[in-house]
C-alpha positions as a Markdown table, in Angstrom:
| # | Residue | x | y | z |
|---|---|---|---|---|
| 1 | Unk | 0.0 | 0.0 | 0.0 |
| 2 | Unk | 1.5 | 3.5 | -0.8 |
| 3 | Unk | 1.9 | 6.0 | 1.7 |
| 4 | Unk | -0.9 | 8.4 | 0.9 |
| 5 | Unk | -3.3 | 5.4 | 0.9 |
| 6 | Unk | -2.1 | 4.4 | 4.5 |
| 7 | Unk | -2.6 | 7.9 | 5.9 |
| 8 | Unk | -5.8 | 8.3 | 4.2 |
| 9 | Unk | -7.3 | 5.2 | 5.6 |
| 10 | Unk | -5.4 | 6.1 | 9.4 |
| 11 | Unk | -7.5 | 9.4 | 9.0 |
| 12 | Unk | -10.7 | 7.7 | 7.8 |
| 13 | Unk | -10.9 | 5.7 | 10.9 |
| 14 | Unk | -9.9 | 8.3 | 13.3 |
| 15 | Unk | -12.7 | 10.5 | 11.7 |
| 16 | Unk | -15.6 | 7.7 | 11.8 |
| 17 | Unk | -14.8 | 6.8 | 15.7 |
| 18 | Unk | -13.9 | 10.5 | 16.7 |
| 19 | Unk | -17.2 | 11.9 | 19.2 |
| 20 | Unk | -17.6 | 15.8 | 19.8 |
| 21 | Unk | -17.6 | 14.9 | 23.4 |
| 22 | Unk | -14.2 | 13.3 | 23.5 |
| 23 | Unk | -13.0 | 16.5 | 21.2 |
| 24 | Unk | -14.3 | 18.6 | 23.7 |
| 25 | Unk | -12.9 | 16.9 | 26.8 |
| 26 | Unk | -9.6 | 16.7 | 25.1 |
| 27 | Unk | -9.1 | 20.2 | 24.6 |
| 28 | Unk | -10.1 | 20.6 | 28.4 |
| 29 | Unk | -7.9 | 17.8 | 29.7 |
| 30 | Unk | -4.7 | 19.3 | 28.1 |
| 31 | Unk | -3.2 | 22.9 | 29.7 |
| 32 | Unk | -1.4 | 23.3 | 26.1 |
| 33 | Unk | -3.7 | 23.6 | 23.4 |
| 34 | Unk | -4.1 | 20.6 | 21.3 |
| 35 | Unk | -6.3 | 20.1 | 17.7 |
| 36 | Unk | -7.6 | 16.5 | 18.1 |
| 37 | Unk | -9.9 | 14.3 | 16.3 |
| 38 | Unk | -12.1 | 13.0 | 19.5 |
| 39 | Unk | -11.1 | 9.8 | 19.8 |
| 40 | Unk | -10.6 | 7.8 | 23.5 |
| 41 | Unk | -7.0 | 6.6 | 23.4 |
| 42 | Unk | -7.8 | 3.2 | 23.4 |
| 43 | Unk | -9.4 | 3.1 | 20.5 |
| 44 | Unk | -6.2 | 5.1 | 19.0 |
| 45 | Unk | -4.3 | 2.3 | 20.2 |
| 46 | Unk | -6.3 | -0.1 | 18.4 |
| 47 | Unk | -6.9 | 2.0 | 14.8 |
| 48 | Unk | -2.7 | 2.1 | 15.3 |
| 49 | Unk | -2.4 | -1.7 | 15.4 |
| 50 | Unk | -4.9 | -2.5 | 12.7 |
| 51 | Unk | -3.4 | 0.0 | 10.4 |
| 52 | Unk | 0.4 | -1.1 | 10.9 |
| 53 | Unk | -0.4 | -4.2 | 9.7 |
| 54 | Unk | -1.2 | -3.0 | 6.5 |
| 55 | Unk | 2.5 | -2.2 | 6.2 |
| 56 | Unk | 3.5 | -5.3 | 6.6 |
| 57 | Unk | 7.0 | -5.9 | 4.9 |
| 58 | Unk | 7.3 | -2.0 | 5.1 |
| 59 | Unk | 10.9 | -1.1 | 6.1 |
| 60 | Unk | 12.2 | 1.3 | 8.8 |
| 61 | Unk | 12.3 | 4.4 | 6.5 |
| 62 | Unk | 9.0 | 3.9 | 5.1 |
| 63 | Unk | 7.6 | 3.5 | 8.5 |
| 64 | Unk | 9.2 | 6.9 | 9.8 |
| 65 | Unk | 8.2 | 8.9 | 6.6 |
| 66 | Unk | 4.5 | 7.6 | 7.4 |
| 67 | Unk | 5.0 | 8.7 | 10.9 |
| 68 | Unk | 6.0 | 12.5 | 9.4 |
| 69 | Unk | 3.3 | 13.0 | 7.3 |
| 70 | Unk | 1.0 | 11.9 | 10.7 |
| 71 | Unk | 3.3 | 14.4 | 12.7 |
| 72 | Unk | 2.6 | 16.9 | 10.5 |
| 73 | Unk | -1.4 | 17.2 | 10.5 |
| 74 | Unk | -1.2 | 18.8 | 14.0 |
| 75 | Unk | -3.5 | 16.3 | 15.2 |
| 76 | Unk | -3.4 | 14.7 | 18.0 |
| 77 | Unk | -4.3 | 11.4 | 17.6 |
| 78 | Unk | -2.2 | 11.0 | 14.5 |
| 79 | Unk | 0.7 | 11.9 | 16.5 |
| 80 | Unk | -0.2 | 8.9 | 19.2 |
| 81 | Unk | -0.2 | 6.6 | 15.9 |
| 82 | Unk | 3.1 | 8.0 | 14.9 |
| 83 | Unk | 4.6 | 7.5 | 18.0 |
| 84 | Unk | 2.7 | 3.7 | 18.4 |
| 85 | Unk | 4.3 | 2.8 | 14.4 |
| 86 | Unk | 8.4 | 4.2 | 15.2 |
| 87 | Unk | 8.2 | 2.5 | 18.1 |
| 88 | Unk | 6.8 | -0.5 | 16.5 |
| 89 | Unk | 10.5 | -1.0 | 14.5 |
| 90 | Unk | 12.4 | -0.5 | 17.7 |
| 91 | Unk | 14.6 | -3.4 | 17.2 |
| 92 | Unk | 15.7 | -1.8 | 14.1 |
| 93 | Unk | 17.0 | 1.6 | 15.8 |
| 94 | Unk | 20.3 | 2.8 | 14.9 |
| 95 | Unk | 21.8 | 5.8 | 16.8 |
| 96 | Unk | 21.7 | 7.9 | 13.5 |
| 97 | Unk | 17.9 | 7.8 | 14.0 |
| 98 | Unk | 18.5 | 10.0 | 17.1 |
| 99 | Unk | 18.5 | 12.5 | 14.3 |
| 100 | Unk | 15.1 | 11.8 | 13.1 |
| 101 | Unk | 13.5 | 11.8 | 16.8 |
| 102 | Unk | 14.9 | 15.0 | 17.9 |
| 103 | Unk | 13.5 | 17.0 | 14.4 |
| 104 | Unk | 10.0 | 15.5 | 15.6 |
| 105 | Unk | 10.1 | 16.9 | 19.3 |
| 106 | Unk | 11.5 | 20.2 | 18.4 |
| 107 | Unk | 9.1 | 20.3 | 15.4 |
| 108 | Unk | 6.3 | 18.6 | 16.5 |
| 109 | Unk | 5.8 | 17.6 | 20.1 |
| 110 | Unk | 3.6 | 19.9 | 21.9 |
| 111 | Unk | 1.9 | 18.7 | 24.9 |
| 112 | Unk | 2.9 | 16.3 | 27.5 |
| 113 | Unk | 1.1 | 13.4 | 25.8 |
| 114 | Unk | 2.7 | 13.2 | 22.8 |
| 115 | Unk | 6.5 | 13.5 | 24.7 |
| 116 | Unk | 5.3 | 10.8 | 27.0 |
| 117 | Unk | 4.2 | 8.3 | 24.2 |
């Protein structure tokens, strides 16, 4: 599956189990302000899983520039599934991908959620 095809279908199923209450109590719950979808954070966990199988035989740089275009929407949730996916290919870590992690917290991390996941 190409990359714009796995993003798509990561957003598609965020969007269809996102709720206005969780959106609401989201943007509450966090003192930084945060743009989420509305979805509980289990169900993130699980839309995550389900979706990183479609990768299957994906290597470790495919996986990460999937993870960037997720960093990149701003959204919360996506950010949870990028951080689920890199962690995902652990075992494959180098130290040059130190490089790659810092860029995303000094571009991208902005609440205590995403640094802790």
């Amino acid at each position: 599956m190409i990359q714009n095809e796995v993003i798509d279908r990561v957003r598609l199923e965020l969007i269809a189990h996102a709720d206005e209450k969780t959106r609401i109590s989201s943007r509450t719950f966090f003192k930084e302000e945060i743009r989420p979808h509305g979805v509980k954070s289990p169900v993130v966990h699980q839309i995550s899983k389900e979706m990183f199988k479609l990768m299957h035989g994906a290597g470790k740089s495919e996986i990460f520039a999937l993870c960037e275009a997720l960093w990149q929407s701003g959204y919360f949730e996506e950010s949870i599934v990028a951080c689920n996916w890199s962690y995902a290919v652990r075992r494959q870590f180098e130290p040059a991908d130190f490089t790659v992690f810092e860029r995303w917290i000094r571009l991208y991390v902005s609440n205590w959620a995403s640094c802790d996941t």
